[in-house]
Short mmCIF file of C-alpha atoms in Angstrom, two decimals:
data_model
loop_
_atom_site.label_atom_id
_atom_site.label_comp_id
_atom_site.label_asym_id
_atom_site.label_seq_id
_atom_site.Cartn_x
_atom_site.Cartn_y
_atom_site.Cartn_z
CA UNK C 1 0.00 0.00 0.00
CA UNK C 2 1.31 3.46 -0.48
CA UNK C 3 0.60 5.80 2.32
CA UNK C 4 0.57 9.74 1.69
CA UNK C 5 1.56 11.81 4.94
CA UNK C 6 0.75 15.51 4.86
CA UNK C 7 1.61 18.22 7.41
CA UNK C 8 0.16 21.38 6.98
CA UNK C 9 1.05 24.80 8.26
CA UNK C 10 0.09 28.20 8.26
CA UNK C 11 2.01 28.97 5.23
CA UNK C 12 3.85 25.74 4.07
CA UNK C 13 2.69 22.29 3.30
CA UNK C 14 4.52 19.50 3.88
CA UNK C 15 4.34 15.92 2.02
CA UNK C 16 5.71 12.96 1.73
CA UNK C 17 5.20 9.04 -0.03
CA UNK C 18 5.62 5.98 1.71
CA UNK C 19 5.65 2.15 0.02
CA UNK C 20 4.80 0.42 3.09
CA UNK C 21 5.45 -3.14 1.76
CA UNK C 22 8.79 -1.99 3.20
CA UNK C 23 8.58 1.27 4.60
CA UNK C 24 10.16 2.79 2.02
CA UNK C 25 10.01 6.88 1.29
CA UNK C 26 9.06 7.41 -3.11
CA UNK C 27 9.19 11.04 -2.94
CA UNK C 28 8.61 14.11 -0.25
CA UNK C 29 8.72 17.79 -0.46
CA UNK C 30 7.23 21.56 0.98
CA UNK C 31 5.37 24.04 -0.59
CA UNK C 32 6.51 27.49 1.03
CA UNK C 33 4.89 31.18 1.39
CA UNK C 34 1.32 29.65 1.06
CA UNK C 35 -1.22 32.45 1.30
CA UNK C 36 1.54 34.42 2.02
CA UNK C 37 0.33 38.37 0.38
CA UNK C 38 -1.61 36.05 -1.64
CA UNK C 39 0.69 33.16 -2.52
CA UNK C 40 2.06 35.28 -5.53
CA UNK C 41 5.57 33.94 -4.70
CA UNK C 42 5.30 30.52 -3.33
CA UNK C 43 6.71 27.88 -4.26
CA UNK C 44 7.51 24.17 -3.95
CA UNK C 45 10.14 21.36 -3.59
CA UNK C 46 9.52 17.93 -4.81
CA UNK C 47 12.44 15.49 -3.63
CA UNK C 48 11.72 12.02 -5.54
CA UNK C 49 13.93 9.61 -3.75
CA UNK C 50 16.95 8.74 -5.56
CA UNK C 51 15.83 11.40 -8.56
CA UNK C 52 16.64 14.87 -9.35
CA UNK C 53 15.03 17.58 -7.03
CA UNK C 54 12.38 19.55 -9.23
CA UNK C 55 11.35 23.33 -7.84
CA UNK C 56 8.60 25.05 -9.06
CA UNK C 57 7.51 28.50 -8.63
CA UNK C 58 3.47 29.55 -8.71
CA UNK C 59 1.01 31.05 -7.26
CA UNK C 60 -0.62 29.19 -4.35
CA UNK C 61 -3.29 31.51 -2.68
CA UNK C 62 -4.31 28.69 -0.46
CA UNK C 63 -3.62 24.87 0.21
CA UNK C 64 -5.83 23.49 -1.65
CA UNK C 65 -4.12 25.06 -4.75
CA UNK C 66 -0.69 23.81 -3.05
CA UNK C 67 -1.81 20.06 -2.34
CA UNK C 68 -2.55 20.32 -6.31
CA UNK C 69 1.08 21.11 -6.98
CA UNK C 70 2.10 18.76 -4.86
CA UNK C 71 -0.22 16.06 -6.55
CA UNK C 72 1.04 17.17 -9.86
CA UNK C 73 4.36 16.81 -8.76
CA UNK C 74 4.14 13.14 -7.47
CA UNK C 75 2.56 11.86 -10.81
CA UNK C 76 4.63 13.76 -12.80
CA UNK C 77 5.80 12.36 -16.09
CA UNK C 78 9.92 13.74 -15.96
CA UNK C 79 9.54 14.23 -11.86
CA UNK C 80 6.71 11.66 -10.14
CA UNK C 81 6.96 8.36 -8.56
CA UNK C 82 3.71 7.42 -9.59
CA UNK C 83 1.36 7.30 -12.61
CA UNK C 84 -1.81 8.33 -10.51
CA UNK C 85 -3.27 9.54 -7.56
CA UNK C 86 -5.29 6.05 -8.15
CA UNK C 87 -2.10 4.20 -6.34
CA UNK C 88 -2.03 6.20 -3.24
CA UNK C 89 -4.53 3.82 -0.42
CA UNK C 90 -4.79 6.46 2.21
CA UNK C 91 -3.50 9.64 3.19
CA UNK C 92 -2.01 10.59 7.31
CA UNK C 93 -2.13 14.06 8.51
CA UNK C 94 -0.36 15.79 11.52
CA UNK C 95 -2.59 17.48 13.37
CA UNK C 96 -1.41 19.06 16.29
CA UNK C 97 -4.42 18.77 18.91
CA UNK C 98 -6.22 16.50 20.16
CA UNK C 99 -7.34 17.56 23.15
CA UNK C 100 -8.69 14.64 25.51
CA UNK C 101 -10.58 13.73 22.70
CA UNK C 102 -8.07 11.56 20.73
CA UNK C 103 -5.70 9.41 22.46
CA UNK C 104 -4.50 7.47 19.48
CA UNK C 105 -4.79 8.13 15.86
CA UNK C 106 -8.73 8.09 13.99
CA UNK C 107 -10.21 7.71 10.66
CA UNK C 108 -11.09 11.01 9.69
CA UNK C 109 -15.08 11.73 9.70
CA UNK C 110 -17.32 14.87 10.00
CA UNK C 111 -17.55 14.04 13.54
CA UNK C 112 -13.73 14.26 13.75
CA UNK C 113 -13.56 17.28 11.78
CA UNK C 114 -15.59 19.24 14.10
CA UNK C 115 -13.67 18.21 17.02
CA UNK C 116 -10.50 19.46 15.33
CA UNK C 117 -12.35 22.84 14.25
CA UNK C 118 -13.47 22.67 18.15
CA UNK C 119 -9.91 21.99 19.48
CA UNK C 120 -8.59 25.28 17.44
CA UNK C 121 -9.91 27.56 20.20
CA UNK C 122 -6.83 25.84 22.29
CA UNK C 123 -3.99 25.82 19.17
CA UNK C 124 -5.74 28.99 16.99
CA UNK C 125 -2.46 28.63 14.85
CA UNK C 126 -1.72 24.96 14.18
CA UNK C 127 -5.40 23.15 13.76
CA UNK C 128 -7.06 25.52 11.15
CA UNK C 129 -4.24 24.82 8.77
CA UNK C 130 -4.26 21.48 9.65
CA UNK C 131 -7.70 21.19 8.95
CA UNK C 132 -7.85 23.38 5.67
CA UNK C 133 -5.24 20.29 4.34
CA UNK C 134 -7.57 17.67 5.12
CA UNK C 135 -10.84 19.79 3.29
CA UNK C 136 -8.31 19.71 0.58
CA UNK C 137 -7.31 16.48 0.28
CA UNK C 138 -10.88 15.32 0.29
CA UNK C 139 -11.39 17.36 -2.25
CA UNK C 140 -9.04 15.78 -4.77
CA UNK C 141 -8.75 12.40 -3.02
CA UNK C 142 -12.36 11.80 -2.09
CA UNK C 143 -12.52 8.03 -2.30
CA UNK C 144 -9.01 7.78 -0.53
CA UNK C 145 -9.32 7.10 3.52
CA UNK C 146 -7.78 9.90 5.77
CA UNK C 147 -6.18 9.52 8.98
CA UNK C 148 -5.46 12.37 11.53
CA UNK C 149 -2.62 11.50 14.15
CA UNK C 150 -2.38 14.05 16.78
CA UNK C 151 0.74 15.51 18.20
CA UNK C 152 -1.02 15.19 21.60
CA UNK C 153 -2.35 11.53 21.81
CA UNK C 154 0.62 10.11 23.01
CA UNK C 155 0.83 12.60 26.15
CA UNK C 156 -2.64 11.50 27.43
CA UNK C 157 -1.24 8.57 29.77
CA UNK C 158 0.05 11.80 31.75
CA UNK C 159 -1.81 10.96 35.46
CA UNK C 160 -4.40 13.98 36.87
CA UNK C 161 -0.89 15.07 38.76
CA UNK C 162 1.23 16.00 36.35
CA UNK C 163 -1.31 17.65 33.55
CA UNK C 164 -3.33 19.64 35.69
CA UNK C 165 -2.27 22.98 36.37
CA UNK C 166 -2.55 24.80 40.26
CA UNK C 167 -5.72 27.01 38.75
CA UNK C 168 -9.64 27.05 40.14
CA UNK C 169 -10.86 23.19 39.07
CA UNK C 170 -13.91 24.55 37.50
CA UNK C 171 -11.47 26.20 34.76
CA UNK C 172 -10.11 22.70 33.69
CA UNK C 173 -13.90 21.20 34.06
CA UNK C 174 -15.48 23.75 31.88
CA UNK C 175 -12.77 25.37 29.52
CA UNK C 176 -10.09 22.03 29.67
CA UNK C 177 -7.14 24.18 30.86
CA UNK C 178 -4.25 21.32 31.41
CA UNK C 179 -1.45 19.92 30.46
CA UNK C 180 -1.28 18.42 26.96
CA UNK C 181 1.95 18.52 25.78
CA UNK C 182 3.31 18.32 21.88
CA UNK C 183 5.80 16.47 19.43
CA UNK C 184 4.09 13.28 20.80
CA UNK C 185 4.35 11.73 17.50
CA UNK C 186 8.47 11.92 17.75
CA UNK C 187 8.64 11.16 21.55
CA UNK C 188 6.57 8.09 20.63
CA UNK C 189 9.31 6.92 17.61
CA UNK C 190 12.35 7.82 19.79
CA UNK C 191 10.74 6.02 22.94
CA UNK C 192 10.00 2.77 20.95
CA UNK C 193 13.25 2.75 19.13
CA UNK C 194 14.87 3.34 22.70
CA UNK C 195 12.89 0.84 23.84
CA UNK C 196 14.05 -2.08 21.19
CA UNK C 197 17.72 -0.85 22.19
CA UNK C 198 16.92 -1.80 25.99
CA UNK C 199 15.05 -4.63 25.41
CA UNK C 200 18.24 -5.66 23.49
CA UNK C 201 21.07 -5.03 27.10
CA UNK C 202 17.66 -7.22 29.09
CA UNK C 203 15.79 -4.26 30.21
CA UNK C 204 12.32 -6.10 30.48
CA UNK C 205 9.60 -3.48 28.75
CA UNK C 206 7.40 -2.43 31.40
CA UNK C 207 10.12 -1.37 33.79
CA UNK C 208 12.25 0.69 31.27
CA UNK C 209 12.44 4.59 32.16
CA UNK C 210 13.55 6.86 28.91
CA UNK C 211 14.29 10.21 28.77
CA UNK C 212 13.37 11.63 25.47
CA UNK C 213 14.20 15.05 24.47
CA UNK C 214 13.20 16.37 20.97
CA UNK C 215 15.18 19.53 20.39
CA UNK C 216 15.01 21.62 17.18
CA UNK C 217 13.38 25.37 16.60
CA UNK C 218 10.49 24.00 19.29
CA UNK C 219 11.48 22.13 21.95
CA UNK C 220 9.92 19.48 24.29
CA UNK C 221 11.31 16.44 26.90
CA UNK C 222 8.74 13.67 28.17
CA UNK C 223 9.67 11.32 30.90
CA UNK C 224 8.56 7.64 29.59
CA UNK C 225 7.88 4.93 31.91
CA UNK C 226 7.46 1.52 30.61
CA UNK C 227 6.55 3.16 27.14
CA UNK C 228 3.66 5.85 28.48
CA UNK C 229 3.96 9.62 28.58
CA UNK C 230 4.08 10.17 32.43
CA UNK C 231 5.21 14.07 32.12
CA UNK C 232 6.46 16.51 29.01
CA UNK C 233 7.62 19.92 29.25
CA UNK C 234 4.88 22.07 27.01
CA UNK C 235 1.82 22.71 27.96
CA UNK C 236 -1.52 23.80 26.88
CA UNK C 237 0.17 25.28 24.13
CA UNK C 238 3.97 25.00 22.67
CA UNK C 239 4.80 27.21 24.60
CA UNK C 240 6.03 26.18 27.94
CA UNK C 241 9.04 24.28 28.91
CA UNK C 242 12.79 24.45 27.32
CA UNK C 243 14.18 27.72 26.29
CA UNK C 244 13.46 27.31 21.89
CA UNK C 245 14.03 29.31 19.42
CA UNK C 246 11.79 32.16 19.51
CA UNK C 247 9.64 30.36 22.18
CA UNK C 248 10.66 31.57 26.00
CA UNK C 249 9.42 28.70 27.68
CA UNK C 250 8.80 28.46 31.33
CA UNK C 251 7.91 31.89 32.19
CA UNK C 252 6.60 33.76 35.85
CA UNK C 253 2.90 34.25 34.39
CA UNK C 254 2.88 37.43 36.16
CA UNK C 255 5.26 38.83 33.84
CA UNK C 256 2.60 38.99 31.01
CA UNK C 257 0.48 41.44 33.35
CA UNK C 258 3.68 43.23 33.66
CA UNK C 259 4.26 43.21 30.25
CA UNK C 260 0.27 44.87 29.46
CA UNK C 261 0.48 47.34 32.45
CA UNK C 262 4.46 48.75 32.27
CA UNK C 263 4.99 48.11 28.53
CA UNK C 264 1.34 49.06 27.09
CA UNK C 265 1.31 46.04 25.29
CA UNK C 266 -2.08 44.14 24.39
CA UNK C 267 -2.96 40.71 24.24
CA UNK C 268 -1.83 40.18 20.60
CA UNK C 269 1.30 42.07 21.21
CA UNK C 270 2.45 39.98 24.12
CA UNK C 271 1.65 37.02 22.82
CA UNK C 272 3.36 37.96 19.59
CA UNK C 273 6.83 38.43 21.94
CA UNK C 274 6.37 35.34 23.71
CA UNK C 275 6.75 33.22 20.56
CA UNK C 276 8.03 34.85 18.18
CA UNK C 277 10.52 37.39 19.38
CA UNK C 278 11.74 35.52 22.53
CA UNK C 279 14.18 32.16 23.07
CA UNK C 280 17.32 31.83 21.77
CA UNK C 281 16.86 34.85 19.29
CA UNK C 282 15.65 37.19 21.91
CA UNK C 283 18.73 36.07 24.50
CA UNK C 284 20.54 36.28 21.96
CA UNK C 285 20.09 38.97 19.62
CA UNK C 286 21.51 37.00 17.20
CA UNK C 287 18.81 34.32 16.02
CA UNK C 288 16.84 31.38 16.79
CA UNK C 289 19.34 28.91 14.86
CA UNK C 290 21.38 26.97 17.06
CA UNK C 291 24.52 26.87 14.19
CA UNK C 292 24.41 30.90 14.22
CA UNK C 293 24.24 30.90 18.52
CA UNK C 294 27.35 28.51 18.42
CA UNK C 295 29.54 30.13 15.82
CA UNK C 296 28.43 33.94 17.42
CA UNK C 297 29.30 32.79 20.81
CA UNK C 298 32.57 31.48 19.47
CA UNK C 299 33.54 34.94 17.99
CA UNK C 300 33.18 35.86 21.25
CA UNK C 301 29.03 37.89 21.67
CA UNK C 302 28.47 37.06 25.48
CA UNK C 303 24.87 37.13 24.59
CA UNK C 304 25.12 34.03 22.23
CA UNK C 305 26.78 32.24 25.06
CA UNK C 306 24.46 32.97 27.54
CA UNK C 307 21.71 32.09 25.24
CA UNK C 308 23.93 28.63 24.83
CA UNK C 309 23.66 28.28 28.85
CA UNK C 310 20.36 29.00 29.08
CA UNK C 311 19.35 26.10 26.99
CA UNK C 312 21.40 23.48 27.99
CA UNK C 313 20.57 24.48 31.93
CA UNK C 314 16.83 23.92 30.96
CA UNK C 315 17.74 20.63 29.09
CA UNK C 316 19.97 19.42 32.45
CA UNK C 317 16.96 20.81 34.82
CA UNK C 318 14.42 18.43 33.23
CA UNK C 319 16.42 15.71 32.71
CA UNK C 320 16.95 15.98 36.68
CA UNK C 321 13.14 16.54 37.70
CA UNK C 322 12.09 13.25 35.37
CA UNK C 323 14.75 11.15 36.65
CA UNK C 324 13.16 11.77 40.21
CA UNK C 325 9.36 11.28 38.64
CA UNK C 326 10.31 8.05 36.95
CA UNK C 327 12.71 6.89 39.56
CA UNK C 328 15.64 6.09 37.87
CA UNK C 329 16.79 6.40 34.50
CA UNK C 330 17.68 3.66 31.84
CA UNK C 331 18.02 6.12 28.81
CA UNK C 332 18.33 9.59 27.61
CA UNK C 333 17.12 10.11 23.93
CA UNK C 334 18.40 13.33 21.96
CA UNK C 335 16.11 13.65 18.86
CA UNK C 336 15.26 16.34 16.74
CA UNK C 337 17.68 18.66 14.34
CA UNK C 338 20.09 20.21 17.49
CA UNK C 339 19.58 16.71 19.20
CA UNK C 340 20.49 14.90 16.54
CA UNK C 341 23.52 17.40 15.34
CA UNK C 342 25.29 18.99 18.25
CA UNK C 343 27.41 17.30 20.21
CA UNK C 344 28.27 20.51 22.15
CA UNK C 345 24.76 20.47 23.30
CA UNK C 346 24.38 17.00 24.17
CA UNK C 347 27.48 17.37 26.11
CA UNK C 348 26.70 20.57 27.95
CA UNK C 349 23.04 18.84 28.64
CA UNK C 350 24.37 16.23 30.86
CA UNK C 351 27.31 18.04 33.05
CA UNK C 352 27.34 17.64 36.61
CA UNK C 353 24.86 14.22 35.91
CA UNK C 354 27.31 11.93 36.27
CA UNK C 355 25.54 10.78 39.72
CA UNK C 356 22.50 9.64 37.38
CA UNK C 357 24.53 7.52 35.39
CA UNK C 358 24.96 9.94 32.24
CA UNK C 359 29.13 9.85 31.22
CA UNK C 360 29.15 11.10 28.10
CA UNK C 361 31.85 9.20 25.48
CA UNK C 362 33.78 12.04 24.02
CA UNK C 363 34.54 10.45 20.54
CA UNK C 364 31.31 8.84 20.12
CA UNK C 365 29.78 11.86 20.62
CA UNK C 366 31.60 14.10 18.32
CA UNK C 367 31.30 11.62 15.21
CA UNK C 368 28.04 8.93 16.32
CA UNK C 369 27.97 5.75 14.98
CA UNK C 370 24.79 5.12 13.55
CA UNK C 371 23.13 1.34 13.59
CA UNK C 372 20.02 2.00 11.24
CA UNK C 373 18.86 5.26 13.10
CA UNK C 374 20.38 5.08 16.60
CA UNK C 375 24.00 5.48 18.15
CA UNK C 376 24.90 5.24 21.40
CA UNK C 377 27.12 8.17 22.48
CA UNK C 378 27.67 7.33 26.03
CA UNK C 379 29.98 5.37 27.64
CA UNK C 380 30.43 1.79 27.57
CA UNK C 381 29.88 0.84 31.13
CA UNK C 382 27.94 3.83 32.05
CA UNK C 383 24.40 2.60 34.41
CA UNK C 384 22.82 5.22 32.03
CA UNK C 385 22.74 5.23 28.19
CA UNK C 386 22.99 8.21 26.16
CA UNK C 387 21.19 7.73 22.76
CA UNK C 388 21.25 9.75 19.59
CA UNK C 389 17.85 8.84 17.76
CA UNK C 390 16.65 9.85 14.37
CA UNK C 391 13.10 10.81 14.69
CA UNK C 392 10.31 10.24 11.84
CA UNK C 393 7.36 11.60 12.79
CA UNK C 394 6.47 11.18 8.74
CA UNK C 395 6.74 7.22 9.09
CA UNK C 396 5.02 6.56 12.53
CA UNK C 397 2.08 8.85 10.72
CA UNK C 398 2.19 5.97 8.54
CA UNK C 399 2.45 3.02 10.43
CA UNK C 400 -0.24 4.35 12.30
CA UNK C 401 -2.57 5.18 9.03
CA UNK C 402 -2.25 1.35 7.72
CA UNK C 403 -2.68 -0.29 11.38
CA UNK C 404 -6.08 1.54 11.15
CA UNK C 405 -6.91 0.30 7.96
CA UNK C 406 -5.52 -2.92 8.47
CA UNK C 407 -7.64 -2.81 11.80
CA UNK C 408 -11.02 -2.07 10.05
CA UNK C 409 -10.35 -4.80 7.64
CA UNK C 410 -10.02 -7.29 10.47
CA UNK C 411 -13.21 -5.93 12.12
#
């Protein structure tokens, strides 16, 4: 069966093909500047796997004229992988919440698409995009089965403890103010794939205690006990947790009020700060990408380096708090484009840790050895393991999108 996973954003749309006889990735690619001052100059990426990268500049004043690109581009005669949208058996989407609605991926119905339209009210800037891509790809796919996975299914095994917030109970009753928590889709992959590893040294499964910690341009950590979200770092909304890139992270809430009263901002305004304008590239003054912090910080800008310190302090906080809440700890995970990259971060993560059984191996970590997607960059004998992971959130949309299928075909 071949699987198509789309992710779609406020401006972009993401895409990719899977053959899932084995797993294997035909094509994938982004459309940019979507509805961007009209989508006059947008454009989009096809990446055929093992073929030559074809670009394409057009107008795309929405997605649905984007996901038409992108279908155009997959059955291309010079540039596609297939002959016709009649091969693809069912399409995945990213959507980022759930609420307490979804704990696992669903087939997409009406019913579901007014629970995601409902869910917007608590992520206004992820969910309507997400939603305008599946209206879309009904519209050209409308015999093709659609599957929403949401970023925040895997996080609802958090216990009443650590999702609900210190706030009046009749605000969580009636509004469903709580913990949520994002990137679940990753922290899943990582956690499993940890979880073969440690299965592997005789860890039995429903003892093991992972770490995972998905760092990129957002940011997140979950403690995993015996393969179930029992904490993560964001919140309600992205927004809480690790320092990110323009995301500030765990913040004094009174410091908003300060921000409307002494600063005359408004709602829009502060909120505008607190994600976009804030993180590394408001520390720093330099930018929200890691590469630019390091080499800045390097040349010597004390703000770059403090923005560095800041990071890695929230990283080696967190890793400390879910050690306690799980008890122990069997594996860290790094994940994610900086978690994945930068050894300098990895390494600066886990100082002073040593009395939780993190020793970092110096070499390993520098250049990681890879086995399929994981190296182990810790060392040998350490009582902890420190993993390097490659996440793909694209292929565990997939898995999950034919385990459905293959589930209502049983049924």
């Amino acid at each position: 069966m071949k699987v198509l996973v789309i992710n779609c954003g406020s401006s972009s749309l993401k895409y990719q093909l899977f053959d899932m006889t084995d797993e294997r990735s035909l094509a994938d690619g982004i459309a940019q500047r979507v509805a961007v001052e009209g989508g006059a100059d947008a454009s989009l990426e096809h990446r055929p796997a093992g073929g030559e990268e074809y670009h394409l500049e057009a107008s795309m004043p929405d997605h649905r004229v984007a996901f038409r690109h992108a279908m155009a581009a997959l059955t291309d005669a010079e540039h596609g992988v297939i002959s016709s949208l009649d091969e693809i058996g069912a399409v995945g989407h990213r959507v980022v919440h759930g609420g307490e609605k979804f704990a696992e991926a669903v087939v997409i119905d009406d019913e579901v698409q007014r629970a995601i339209e409902q869910f917007s009210e608590l992520a206004p800037l992820h969910n309507p995009p997400n939603l305008t891509g599946i209206r879309a790809c009904k519209e050209l796919l409308p015999q093709v089965t659609q599957v929403a996975v949401f970023d925040t299914a895997f996080h609802q095994s958090m216990p009443p403890h650590a999702y609900l917030y210190g706030l009046p109970f009749e605000i969580y009753r009636d509004r469903q103010v709580r913990r949520y928590g994002f990137h679940g889709t990753s922290h899943r992959y990582v956690a499993l794939r940890a979880a073969e590893f440690l299965a592997d040294t005789g860890v039995p499964a429903y003892e093991q205690k992972i770490i995972t910690c998905h760092l990129g341009n957002g940011c997140s950590m979950t403690a995993v006990l015996g393969g179930k979200s029992v904490d993560t770092t964001m919140g309600m909304t992205p927004l809480e947790g690790l320092l990110m890139g323009t995301r500030c992270g765990d913040l004094d809430p009174a410091i908003v009020i300060f921000l409307m009263e002494h600063l005359g901002m408004d709602r829009d305004e502060a909120d505008d700060l607190l994600n976009k304008h804030s993180g590394l590239l408001g520390v720093s003054g330099v930018g929200s990408d890691m590469r630019d912090i390091h080499r800045a910080a390097e040349a010597g800008n004390e703000r770059a380096a403090l923005a560095l310190d800041i990071f890695c302090y929230r990283v080696r906080k967190y890793i400390g708090a879910y050690s306690a809440v799980l008890g122990g700890l069997d594996a860290l995970v790094f994940t994610g484009g900086i978690g994945e990259n930068d050894a300098r971060v990895r390494a600066c993560s886990v100082e002073g840790l040593e009395h939780l059984g993190l020793l970092v191996d110096p070499a390993r970590n520098e250049a990681p050895q890879f086995e399929d997607d994981i190296a182990s960059v810790g060392l040998a004998d350490a009582a902890a393991n420190m993993l390097v992971i490659r996440t793909d959130e694209e292929l565990m949309i997939a898995r999950d999108t034919v385990r459905l299928l293959e589930g209502a075909a049983r049924d």
